[in-house]
C-alpha cells in the first residue's frame, strides 16, 4: 500500500483541529492505561485475598473435623484422625496433631514436605498455621497445618490470572481504538465552527462583506463567537455603504458652495457682474459655510479620537436647559408648536457646559425643524440615580427603521432631498453622540415614520 504523503502532512499539520485531536487522544490513552493497570492490580489482589480466605476456611474445616473425631472416640489415640491426615496430604496439606499439652500424636508434615520436594506438589505458595481443636468450648489439642498447594490447581489459578490479564489487554486495545475514533470526531465537531469562522474572516479580509457563517453551533461560547463574526460582517458592510455615501455627501456639501463661488467669481472676472457689497457678502457667507463644515469635521474627529480636551466644571444643568428653551421660544412660536416642559430643578453636573449645551441645542433644533406647524414637542429633564436624563419627544416626520441604525453617522440624512432648510450638513447628531460618549453617557433614538421621534440622553452627574 502506497502511503499518501499529503495525508500524513495533513495529519501532523500544526492546526487547532490536529492539536485538539492529539490532546483528546493523549488524555484517553493515559486514562485507559491507568484504568487497565489499576484493574489488573485489583483483580490480582482480590484473587489473592480469595485464595487466602479459602485456605483459612479449609484450615478451619480440618480443625473442626478432628474435633468431631475426638468427640466420637472420646479422646486422643495414636490412630485418631490418621485417615484425615492421609487425605489432607493428598490435597497438599501437611498435618501434625498434638494434644493439649503439646505432645505429638501423629505427624504427616514431614512426609508431605518430602512429596513436595519430589516435585509432585506446587512449590509456589506455602502457608503454615496452628489451630486449636475445641470440643465443648475446651481446647483438647492442636493441629499444625502446612499447605503446599493442591496438585494441578495452582496452574489453573495462574492460567485464570493470565486469561484475565490477556482479556484486559484486549479490552484496552479496543478502548484505545474507540477513544481514537471518538477523539477525532469530537475534535472535528469542536473545531468545525472555528474553521467556518476562519473562512468567513478570510472573505471579510478580502472585502466580501456579504460572507456569513450559516452553520450556527448550539454551544453558548461558539454561538456567541459565530454571532459576533456575523455581526462584524454586517457592520463592515454597513460601514462600506456609509463610507461610499459619506464620500458622496461630502462632495455634495462642498460642491454647492464651491460652485456658487466659482460662478460668481467668473461672472465678476468676465465683467458680467459688478463686485458689489451684497455679492461679496454672499460669497463670504459661502466661504464661512465651508469653514463651518471643516470645523465640524475637525471637532468630530477630535471627539472620536479622544483628542478633544473637555473643560469640565460643576454647574446647574437644570438652569442651562431652561435658558436654551427660552432661546427657542421664538422658533416654537413661529411654527405654532405646543411645547410641554418638565424640568427638574437644581440638578448639578460635572462636565463641559458648552459641549453639553451643544447637544441639547442640536436635539431641540432638530425637533423644531422636523415637527410641522401646530405640532407638539415634549421636553423632560430629570435626575435618575447617578445620571441626568434629557428627553426630547415630538410628533414630527419621524425616521424610518432603515435609517435609525445610521442616524448618528456623519453626513447621514434619511431625508434625501438634501434641502438645507431642513437637512443641515448631516453632522450635528454625530457631534452630539461624540460629546455624550466623551462624558461617559449614552444617547439613543426611538422613532416611527410620520409619527415622531424620541431622543434620550443620559449623562453621568
GROMACS .gro file of C-alpha atoms in nm:
model
  461
    1UNK     CA    1   0.000   0.000   0.000
    2UNK     CA    2   0.139   0.340  -0.102
    3UNK     CA    3   0.128   0.598   0.177
    4UNK     CA    4  -0.010   0.935   0.069
    5UNK     CA    5   0.245   1.191   0.187
    6UNK     CA    6  -0.015   1.471   0.167
    7UNK     CA    7  -0.242   1.280   0.405
    8UNK     CA    8   0.045   1.237   0.652
    9UNK     CA    9   0.128   1.606   0.631
   10UNK     CA   10  -0.237   1.691   0.687
   11UNK     CA   11  -0.247   1.470   0.998
   12UNK     CA   12   0.056   1.640   1.153
   13UNK     CA   13  -0.020   1.990   1.037
   14UNK     CA   14   0.011   2.246   1.312
   15UNK     CA   15  -0.354   2.349   1.341
   16UNK     CA   16  -0.617   2.359   1.613
   17UNK     CA   17  -0.802   2.051   1.489
   18UNK     CA   18  -0.486   1.836   1.499
   19UNK     CA   19  -0.380   1.973   1.837
   20UNK     CA   20  -0.727   1.915   1.981
   21UNK     CA   21  -0.734   1.558   1.850
   22UNK     CA   22  -0.387   1.490   1.993
   23UNK     CA   23  -0.491   1.626   2.333
   24UNK     CA   24  -0.810   1.417   2.342
   25UNK     CA   25  -0.626   1.104   2.227
   26UNK     CA   26  -0.349   1.157   2.483
   27UNK     CA   27  -0.598   1.203   2.766
   28UNK     CA   28  -0.791   0.895   2.654
   29UNK     CA   29  -0.474   0.681   2.624
   30UNK     CA   30  -0.343   0.785   2.964
   31UNK     CA   31  -0.683   0.725   3.125
   32UNK     CA   32  -0.728   0.385   2.961
   33UNK     CA   33  -0.377   0.267   3.053
   34UNK     CA   34  -0.417   0.383   3.415
   35UNK     CA   35  -0.757   0.213   3.443
   36UNK     CA   36  -0.621  -0.105   3.281
   37UNK     CA   37  -0.320  -0.130   3.512
   38UNK     CA   38  -0.528  -0.044   3.819
   39UNK     CA   39  -0.791  -0.304   3.725
   40UNK     CA   40  -0.526  -0.571   3.674
   41UNK     CA   41  -0.368  -0.500   4.011
   42UNK     CA   42  -0.705  -0.500   4.186
   43UNK     CA   43  -0.802  -0.833   4.023
   44UNK     CA   44  -0.474  -0.998   4.129
   45UNK     CA   45  -0.508  -0.863   4.484
   46UNK     CA   46  -0.872  -0.970   4.505
   47UNK     CA   47  -0.786  -1.317   4.377
   48UNK     CA   48  -0.505  -1.341   4.634
   49UNK     CA   49  -0.748  -1.245   4.911
   50UNK     CA   50  -0.994  -1.503   4.780
   51UNK     CA   51  -0.727  -1.778   4.788
   52UNK     CA   52  -0.621  -1.676   5.140
   53UNK     CA   53  -0.979  -1.683   5.269
   54UNK     CA   54  -1.040  -2.019   5.100
   55UNK     CA   55  -0.726  -2.161   5.262
   56UNK     CA   56  -0.830  -2.029   5.604
   57UNK     CA   57  -1.169  -2.192   5.560
   58UNK     CA   58  -1.007  -2.526   5.470
   59UNK     CA   59  -0.784  -2.499   5.779
   60UNK     CA   60  -1.091  -2.440   5.998
   61UNK     CA   61  -1.267  -2.739   5.838
   62UNK     CA   62  -0.968  -2.964   5.921
   63UNK     CA   63  -0.967  -2.848   6.285
   64UNK     CA   64  -1.345  -2.896   6.314
   65UNK     CA   65  -1.324  -3.244   6.158
   66UNK     CA   66  -1.054  -3.351   6.407
   67UNK     CA   67  -1.268  -3.215   6.692
   68UNK     CA   68  -1.560  -3.426   6.573
   69UNK     CA   69  -1.338  -3.739   6.560
   70UNK     CA   70  -1.203  -3.666   6.911
   71UNK     CA   71  -1.556  -3.635   7.043
   72UNK     CA   72  -1.673  -3.957   6.877
   73UNK     CA   73  -1.373  -4.159   7.005
   74UNK     CA   74  -1.374  -3.999   7.349
   75UNK     CA   75  -1.011  -3.886   7.340
   76UNK     CA   76  -0.682  -3.898   7.154
   77UNK     CA   77  -0.534  -4.228   7.033
   78UNK     CA   78  -0.243  -4.289   6.803
   79UNK     CA   79  -0.490  -4.370   6.524
   80UNK     CA   80  -0.735  -4.086   6.592
   81UNK     CA   81  -0.778  -3.883   6.276
   82UNK     CA   82  -0.494  -4.050   6.086
   83UNK     CA   83  -0.718  -4.101   5.783
   84UNK     CA   84  -0.782  -3.725   5.789
   85UNK     CA   85  -0.407  -3.665   5.780
   86UNK     CA   86  -0.363  -3.905   5.487
   87UNK     CA   87  -0.646  -3.746   5.291
   88UNK     CA   88  -0.518  -3.397   5.363
   89UNK     CA   89  -0.168  -3.499   5.250
   90UNK     CA   90  -0.310  -3.598   4.911
   91UNK     CA   91  -0.461  -3.250   4.884
   92UNK     CA   92  -0.129  -3.082   4.955
   93UNK     CA   93  -0.165  -3.037   5.330
   94UNK     CA   94   0.092  -3.146   5.589
   95UNK     CA   95  -0.070  -3.208   5.931
   96UNK     CA   96   0.078  -3.259   6.277
   97UNK     CA   97  -0.166  -3.348   6.558
   98UNK     CA   98  -0.080  -3.261   6.920
   99UNK     CA   99  -0.271  -3.299   7.243
  100UNK     CA  100  -0.348  -3.011   7.475
  101UNK     CA  101  -0.006  -3.047   7.639
  102UNK     CA  102   0.173  -3.028   7.305
  103UNK     CA  103   0.260  -3.399   7.279
  104UNK     CA  104   0.266  -3.516   6.916
  105UNK     CA  105   0.004  -3.783   6.841
  106UNK     CA  106   0.093  -3.824   6.474
  107UNK     CA  107   0.286  -3.621   6.216
  108UNK     CA  108   0.237  -3.619   5.839
  109UNK     CA  109   0.405  -3.282   5.782
  110UNK     CA  110   0.747  -3.430   5.705
  111UNK     CA  111   0.607  -3.682   5.457
  112UNK     CA  112   0.408  -3.408   5.285
  113UNK     CA  113   0.723  -3.196   5.266
  114UNK     CA  114   0.918  -3.483   5.107
  115UNK     CA  115   0.644  -3.532   4.846
  116UNK     CA  116   0.662  -3.162   4.771
  117UNK     CA  117   1.041  -3.178   4.730
  118UNK     CA  118   0.999  -3.469   4.485
  119UNK     CA  119   0.811  -3.225   4.258
  120UNK     CA  120   0.468  -3.377   4.291
  121UNK     CA  121   0.328  -3.064   4.455
  122UNK     CA  122   0.323  -2.697   4.380
  123UNK     CA  123   0.615  -2.505   4.534
  124UNK     CA  124   0.478  -2.157   4.459
  125UNK     CA  125   0.262  -2.098   4.769
  126UNK     CA  126   0.336  -2.235   5.118
  127UNK     CA  127   0.112  -2.148   5.415
  128UNK     CA  128   0.161  -2.250   5.777
  129UNK     CA  129  -0.084  -2.218   6.060
  130UNK     CA  130  -0.161  -2.371   6.403
  131UNK     CA  131  -0.525  -2.403   6.506
  132UNK     CA  132  -0.670  -2.516   6.840
  133UNK     CA  133  -0.906  -2.815   6.845
  134UNK     CA  134  -1.204  -2.720   7.058
  135UNK     CA  135  -1.463  -2.959   7.197
  136UNK     CA  136  -1.743  -2.830   7.419
  137UNK     CA  137  -1.568  -2.493   7.441
  138UNK     CA  138  -1.247  -2.658   7.572
  139UNK     CA  139  -0.916  -2.685   7.392
  140UNK     CA  140  -0.828  -3.055   7.368
  141UNK     CA  141  -0.540  -3.029   7.123
  142UNK     CA  142  -0.370  -2.850   6.839
  143UNK     CA  143  -0.320  -2.914   6.468
  144UNK     CA  144  -0.022  -2.771   6.282
  145UNK     CA  145  -0.111  -2.725   5.915
  146UNK     CA  146   0.138  -2.672   5.634
  147UNK     CA  147  -0.017  -2.608   5.293
  148UNK     CA  148   0.193  -2.659   4.979
  149UNK     CA  149  -0.088  -2.613   4.729
  150UNK     CA  150  -0.307  -2.877   4.566
  151UNK     CA  151  -0.195  -3.096   4.277
  152UNK     CA  152  -0.254  -2.906   3.939
  153UNK     CA  153  -0.488  -2.648   4.096
  154UNK     CA  154  -0.223  -2.375   4.123
  155UNK     CA  155  -0.155  -2.394   3.750
  156UNK     CA  156  -0.525  -2.337   3.685
  157UNK     CA  157  -0.515  -2.043   3.918
  158UNK     CA  158  -0.227  -1.891   3.730
  159UNK     CA  159  -0.397  -1.962   3.398
  160UNK     CA  160  -0.706  -1.785   3.526
  161UNK     CA  161  -0.500  -1.480   3.616
  162UNK     CA  162  -0.322  -1.495   3.280
  163UNK     CA  163  -0.653  -1.507   3.094
  164UNK     CA  164  -0.786  -1.215   3.296
  165UNK     CA  165  -0.474  -1.012   3.208
  166UNK     CA  166  -0.498  -1.107   2.842
  167UNK     CA  167  -0.864  -1.009   2.822
  168UNK     CA  168  -0.778  -0.686   2.998
  169UNK     CA  169  -0.516  -0.608   2.731
  170UNK     CA  170  -0.764  -0.687   2.452
  171UNK     CA  171  -1.025  -0.462   2.613
  172UNK     CA  172  -0.762  -0.188   2.647
  173UNK     CA  173  -0.673  -0.208   2.277
  174UNK     CA  174  -1.042  -0.192   2.181
  175UNK     CA  175  -1.097   0.102   2.417
  176UNK     CA  176  -0.798   0.285   2.266
  177UNK     CA  177  -0.935   0.231   1.916
  178UNK     CA  178  -1.279   0.361   2.020
  179UNK     CA  179  -1.119   0.656   2.201
  180UNK     CA  180  -0.920   0.736   1.887
  181UNK     CA  181  -1.236   0.748   1.674
  182UNK     CA  182  -1.432   0.949   1.932
  183UNK     CA  183  -1.142   1.193   1.982
  184UNK     CA  184  -1.116   1.261   1.609
  185UNK     CA  185  -1.494   1.308   1.586
  186UNK     CA  186  -1.510   1.539   1.889
  187UNK     CA  187  -1.212   1.747   1.773
  188UNK     CA  188  -1.374   1.787   1.432
  189UNK     CA  189  -1.707   1.876   1.594
  190UNK     CA  190  -1.548   2.141   1.816
  191UNK     CA  191  -1.318   2.293   1.555
  192UNK     CA  192  -1.560   2.287   1.260
  193UNK     CA  193  -1.733   2.613   1.366
  194UNK     CA  194  -1.390   2.772   1.413
  195UNK     CA  195  -1.287   2.659   1.066
  196UNK     CA  196  -1.609   2.807   0.925
  197UNK     CA  197  -1.547   3.132   1.111
  198UNK     CA  198  -1.189   3.142   0.980
  199UNK     CA  199  -1.312   3.101   0.623
  200UNK     CA  200  -1.564   3.383   0.669
  201UNK     CA  201  -1.295   3.604   0.828
  202UNK     CA  202  -1.071   3.547   0.523
  203UNK     CA  203  -1.356   3.654   0.293
  204UNK     CA  204  -1.418   3.964   0.505
  205UNK     CA  205  -1.048   4.043   0.487
  206UNK     CA  206  -1.071   4.033   0.105
  207UNK     CA  207  -1.370   4.270   0.106
  208UNK     CA  208  -1.654   4.021   0.069
  209UNK     CA  209  -1.878   4.169   0.340
  210UNK     CA  210  -2.173   3.950   0.241
  211UNK     CA  211  -1.999   3.640   0.381
  212UNK     CA  212  -2.171   3.479   0.681
  213UNK     CA  213  -2.145   3.168   0.897
  214UNK     CA  214  -2.465   2.975   0.828
  215UNK     CA  215  -2.382   2.663   1.032
  216UNK     CA  216  -2.468   2.806   1.375
  217UNK     CA  217  -2.335   2.589   1.664
  218UNK     CA  218  -2.551   2.526   1.971
  219UNK     CA  219  -2.273   2.566   2.230
  220UNK     CA  220  -2.303   2.904   2.401
  221UNK     CA  221  -1.941   3.018   2.354
  222UNK     CA  222  -1.926   2.912   1.989
  223UNK     CA  223  -2.273   3.055   1.929
  224UNK     CA  224  -2.161   3.394   2.063
  225UNK     CA  225  -1.842   3.382   1.856
  226UNK     CA  226  -2.039   3.299   1.540
  227UNK     CA  227  -2.291   3.574   1.613
  228UNK     CA  228  -2.004   3.818   1.668
  229UNK     CA  229  -1.836   3.737   1.335
  230UNK     CA  230  -2.170   3.763   1.152
  231UNK     CA  231  -2.237   4.095   1.324
  232UNK     CA  232  -1.887   4.210   1.229
  233UNK     CA  233  -1.955   4.126   0.866
  234UNK     CA  234  -2.284   4.313   0.875
  235UNK     CA  235  -2.116   4.612   1.041
  236UNK     CA  236  -1.836   4.616   0.784
  237UNK     CA  237  -2.094   4.602   0.506
  238UNK     CA  238  -2.284   4.893   0.658
  239UNK     CA  239  -1.961   5.086   0.713
  240UNK     CA  240  -1.869   5.033   0.350
  241UNK     CA  241  -2.209   5.165   0.244
  242UNK     CA  242  -2.169   5.461   0.480
  243UNK     CA  243  -1.817   5.527   0.354
  244UNK     CA  244  -1.936   5.548  -0.005
  245UNK     CA  245  -2.237   5.757   0.093
  246UNK     CA  246  -2.024   5.985   0.310
  247UNK     CA  247  -1.788   6.047   0.019
  248UNK     CA  248  -2.089   6.138  -0.194
  249UNK     CA  249  -2.236   6.356   0.082
  250UNK     CA  250  -1.910   6.541   0.146
  251UNK     CA  251  -1.874   6.603  -0.226
  252UNK     CA  252  -2.232   6.735  -0.233
  253UNK     CA  253  -2.184   6.957   0.072
  254UNK     CA  254  -1.869   7.109  -0.074
  255UNK     CA  255  -1.980   7.121  -0.438
  256UNK     CA  256  -2.266   7.365  -0.392
  257UNK     CA  257  -2.076   7.646  -0.214
  258UNK     CA  258  -1.771   7.597  -0.436
  259UNK     CA  259  -1.986   7.606  -0.749
  260UNK     CA  260  -2.153   7.923  -0.623
  261UNK     CA  261  -1.817   8.081  -0.550
  262UNK     CA  262  -1.679   7.981  -0.889
  263UNK     CA  263  -1.977   8.106  -1.088
  264UNK     CA  264  -1.988   8.438  -0.902
  265UNK     CA  265  -1.615   8.499  -0.930
  266UNK     CA  266  -1.611   8.407  -1.301
  267UNK     CA  267  -1.903   8.641  -1.363
  268UNK     CA  268  -1.714   8.923  -1.192
  269UNK     CA  269  -1.393   8.844  -1.379
  270UNK     CA  270  -1.578   8.844  -1.711
  271UNK     CA  271  -1.736   9.176  -1.627
  272UNK     CA  272  -2.087   9.032  -1.623
  273UNK     CA  273  -2.137   9.131  -1.256
  274UNK     CA  274  -2.011   9.419  -1.061
  275UNK     CA  275  -1.830   9.318  -0.735
  276UNK     CA  276  -2.089   9.492  -0.522
  277UNK     CA  277  -2.100   9.477  -0.144
  278UNK     CA  278  -2.405   9.249  -0.149
  279UNK     CA  279  -2.241   8.999  -0.388
  280UNK     CA  280  -1.916   8.995  -0.192
  281UNK     CA  281  -2.116   8.939   0.126
  282UNK     CA  282  -2.294   8.642  -0.039
  283UNK     CA  283  -1.958   8.495  -0.140
  284UNK     CA  284  -1.829   8.546   0.214
  285UNK     CA  285  -2.130   8.356   0.354
  286UNK     CA  286  -2.050   8.058   0.130
  287UNK     CA  287  -1.687   8.066   0.247
  288UNK     CA  288  -1.799   8.081   0.608
  289UNK     CA  289  -2.027   7.781   0.547
  290UNK     CA  290  -1.733   7.586   0.408
  291UNK     CA  291  -1.525   7.684   0.709
  292UNK     CA  292  -1.803   7.570   0.946
  293UNK     CA  293  -1.825   7.231   0.774
  294UNK     CA  294  -1.449   7.183   0.809
  295UNK     CA  295  -1.462   7.294   1.173
  296UNK     CA  296  -1.742   7.047   1.245
  297UNK     CA  297  -1.538   6.769   1.089
  298UNK     CA  298  -1.233   6.864   1.294
  299UNK     CA  299  -1.440   6.877   1.613
  300UNK     CA  300  -1.598   6.539   1.543
  301UNK     CA  301  -1.260   6.386   1.464
  302UNK     CA  302  -1.117   6.515   1.791
  303UNK     CA  303  -1.405   6.369   1.990
  304UNK     CA  304  -1.385   6.031   1.817
  305UNK     CA  305  -1.007   6.010   1.862
  306UNK     CA  306  -1.018   6.125   2.229
  307UNK     CA  307  -0.803   6.426   2.141
  308UNK     CA  308  -1.051   6.695   2.246
  309UNK     CA  309  -0.998   6.828   2.595
  310UNK     CA  310  -1.320   6.877   2.791
  311UNK     CA  311  -1.330   7.184   3.013
  312UNK     CA  312  -1.525   7.028   3.295
  313UNK     CA  313  -1.683   7.236   3.569
  314UNK     CA  314  -1.965   7.180   3.815
  315UNK     CA  315  -2.273   7.370   3.702
  316UNK     CA  316  -2.653   7.376   3.733
  317UNK     CA  317  -2.758   7.183   3.424
  318UNK     CA  318  -3.128   7.243   3.501
  319UNK     CA  319  -3.070   7.616   3.459
  320UNK     CA  320  -2.883   7.550   3.134
  321UNK     CA  321  -3.180   7.357   2.987
  322UNK     CA  322  -3.423   7.636   3.088
  323UNK     CA  323  -3.207   7.903   2.922
  324UNK     CA  324  -3.180   7.703   2.600
  325UNK     CA  325  -3.559   7.658   2.588
  326UNK     CA  326  -3.604   8.031   2.641
  327UNK     CA  327  -3.384   8.097   2.337
  328UNK     CA  328  -3.604   7.867   2.127
  329UNK     CA  329  -3.934   8.028   2.226
  330UNK     CA  330  -3.942   8.242   1.912
  331UNK     CA  331  -3.885   7.939   1.686
  332UNK     CA  332  -4.159   7.744   1.862
  333UNK     CA  333  -4.399   8.039   1.836
  334UNK     CA  334  -4.322   8.089   1.466
  335UNK     CA  335  -4.440   7.734   1.389
  336UNK     CA  336  -4.719   7.749   1.648
  337UNK     CA  337  -4.583   7.438   1.816
  338UNK     CA  338  -4.711   7.320   2.154
  339UNK     CA  339  -4.419   7.268   2.391
  340UNK     CA  340  -4.461   7.067   2.711
  341UNK     CA  341  -4.171   7.115   2.955
  342UNK     CA  342  -4.097   6.909   3.266
  343UNK     CA  343  -3.766   7.034   3.405
  344UNK     CA  344  -3.644   6.917   3.745
  345UNK     CA  345  -3.466   7.197   3.935
  346UNK     CA  346  -3.118   7.215   4.089
  347UNK     CA  347  -2.951   6.924   3.914
  348UNK     CA  348  -2.575   6.975   3.941
  349UNK     CA  349  -2.347   6.812   3.684
  350UNK     CA  350  -1.969   6.796   3.641
  351UNK     CA  351  -1.893   6.834   3.271
  352UNK     CA  352  -1.815   7.062   2.980
  353UNK     CA  353  -2.101   7.313   2.993
  354UNK     CA  354  -2.062   7.445   2.638
  355UNK     CA  355  -2.038   7.098   2.480
  356UNK     CA  356  -2.340   6.966   2.671
  357UNK     CA  357  -2.533   7.277   2.568
  358UNK     CA  358  -2.436   7.195   2.208
  359UNK     CA  359  -2.601   6.852   2.245
  360UNK     CA  360  -2.926   6.995   2.387
  361UNK     CA  361  -2.940   7.272   2.126
  362UNK     CA  362  -2.890   7.023   1.842
  363UNK     CA  363  -3.168   6.792   1.961
  364UNK     CA  364  -3.417   7.072   2.031
  365UNK     CA  365  -3.333   7.238   1.697
  366UNK     CA  366  -3.391   6.912   1.507
  367UNK     CA  367  -3.721   6.860   1.684
  368UNK     CA  368  -3.827   7.213   1.596
  369UNK     CA  369  -3.726   7.167   1.229
  370UNK     CA  370  -3.889   6.830   1.171
  371UNK     CA  371  -4.211   6.892   1.362
  372UNK     CA  372  -4.478   7.054   1.143
  373UNK     CA  373  -4.670   7.372   1.215
  374UNK     CA  374  -4.904   7.316   1.508
  375UNK     CA  375  -4.714   7.004   1.617
  376UNK     CA  376  -4.632   6.901   1.971
  377UNK     CA  377  -4.289   6.879   2.138
  378UNK     CA  378  -4.232   6.737   2.484
  379UNK     CA  379  -3.909   6.801   2.676
  380UNK     CA  380  -3.827   6.619   3.000
  381UNK     CA  381  -3.520   6.666   3.219
  382UNK     CA  382  -3.473   6.486   3.550
  383UNK     CA  383  -3.229   6.304   3.773
  384UNK     CA  384  -3.220   5.922   3.763
  385UNK     CA  385  -2.972   5.780   4.014
  386UNK     CA  386  -2.626   5.898   3.913
  387UNK     CA  387  -2.743   6.025   3.573
  388UNK     CA  388  -2.905   6.335   3.432
  389UNK     CA  389  -3.168   6.232   3.175
  390UNK     CA  390  -3.269   6.463   2.889
  391UNK     CA  391  -3.558   6.356   2.660
  392UNK     CA  392  -3.690   6.533   2.351
  393UNK     CA  393  -4.005   6.381   2.203
  394UNK     CA  394  -4.214   6.511   1.911
  395UNK     CA  395  -4.489   6.408   1.669
  396UNK     CA  396  -4.297   6.516   1.360
  397UNK     CA  397  -4.199   6.338   1.040
  398UNK     CA  398  -4.006   6.062   1.221
  399UNK     CA  399  -3.726   5.838   1.098
  400UNK     CA  400  -3.762   5.516   0.902
  401UNK     CA  401  -3.645   5.186   1.052
  402UNK     CA  402  -3.381   5.154   0.780
  403UNK     CA  403  -3.229   5.491   0.870
  404UNK     CA  404  -3.230   5.457   1.252
  405UNK     CA  405  -2.908   5.243   1.273
  406UNK     CA  406  -2.717   5.512   1.079
  407UNK     CA  407  -2.872   5.832   1.210
  408UNK     CA  408  -2.566   5.919   1.420
  409UNK     CA  409  -2.320   5.865   1.133
  410UNK     CA  410  -2.152   6.175   0.993
  411UNK     CA  411  -2.327   6.332   0.690
  412UNK     CA  412  -2.601   6.070   0.703
  413UNK     CA  413  -2.951   6.204   0.646
  414UNK     CA  414  -3.259   5.996   0.596
  415UNK     CA  415  -3.424   6.288   0.415
  416UNK     CA  416  -3.266   6.253   0.071
  417UNK     CA  417  -3.381   6.582  -0.076
  418UNK     CA  418  -3.073   6.745   0.079
  419UNK     CA  419  -3.273   7.059   0.143
  420UNK     CA  420  -3.051   7.265   0.371
  421UNK     CA  421  -3.352   7.441   0.518
  422UNK     CA  422  -3.435   7.114   0.696
  423UNK     CA  423  -3.144   6.880   0.642
  424UNK     CA  424  -2.843   7.081   0.758
  425UNK     CA  425  -2.499   6.936   0.694
  426UNK     CA  426  -2.585   6.595   0.843
  427UNK     CA  427  -2.310   6.612   1.104
  428UNK     CA  428  -2.491   6.756   1.408
  429UNK     CA  429  -2.609   6.425   1.553
  430UNK     CA  430  -2.263   6.272   1.501
  431UNK     CA  431  -2.112   6.551   1.710
  432UNK     CA  432  -2.387   6.519   1.973
  433UNK     CA  433  -2.318   6.148   2.009
  434UNK     CA  434  -1.942   6.206   2.030
  435UNK     CA  435  -1.989   6.466   2.307
  436UNK     CA  436  -2.220   6.238   2.508
  437UNK     CA  437  -1.979   5.943   2.477
  438UNK     CA  438  -1.687   6.166   2.576
  439UNK     CA  439  -1.875   6.235   2.903
  440UNK     CA  440  -1.934   5.861   2.956
  441UNK     CA  441  -2.301   5.889   2.871
  442UNK     CA  442  -2.548   5.729   2.630
  443UNK     CA  443  -2.775   5.856   2.354
  444UNK     CA  444  -3.043   5.663   2.168
  445UNK     CA  445  -3.341   5.724   1.947
  446UNK     CA  446  -3.687   5.572   1.909
  447UNK     CA  447  -3.880   5.673   1.603
  448UNK     CA  448  -4.152   5.578   1.360
  449UNK     CA  449  -4.208   5.737   1.023
  450UNK     CA  450  -4.482   6.005   1.022
  451UNK     CA  451  -4.542   5.952   1.396
  452UNK     CA  452  -4.249   6.129   1.553
  453UNK     CA  453  -3.918   6.071   1.727
  454UNK     CA  454  -3.787   6.040   2.081
  455UNK     CA  455  -3.422   6.113   2.165
  456UNK     CA  456  -3.293   6.015   2.510
  457UNK     CA  457  -2.963   6.134   2.656
  458UNK     CA  458  -2.814   6.003   2.982
  459UNK     CA  459  -2.506   6.180   3.119
  460UNK     CA  460  -2.330   6.082   3.444
  461UNK     CA  461  -2.363   6.353   3.708
   0.00000   0.00000   0.00000
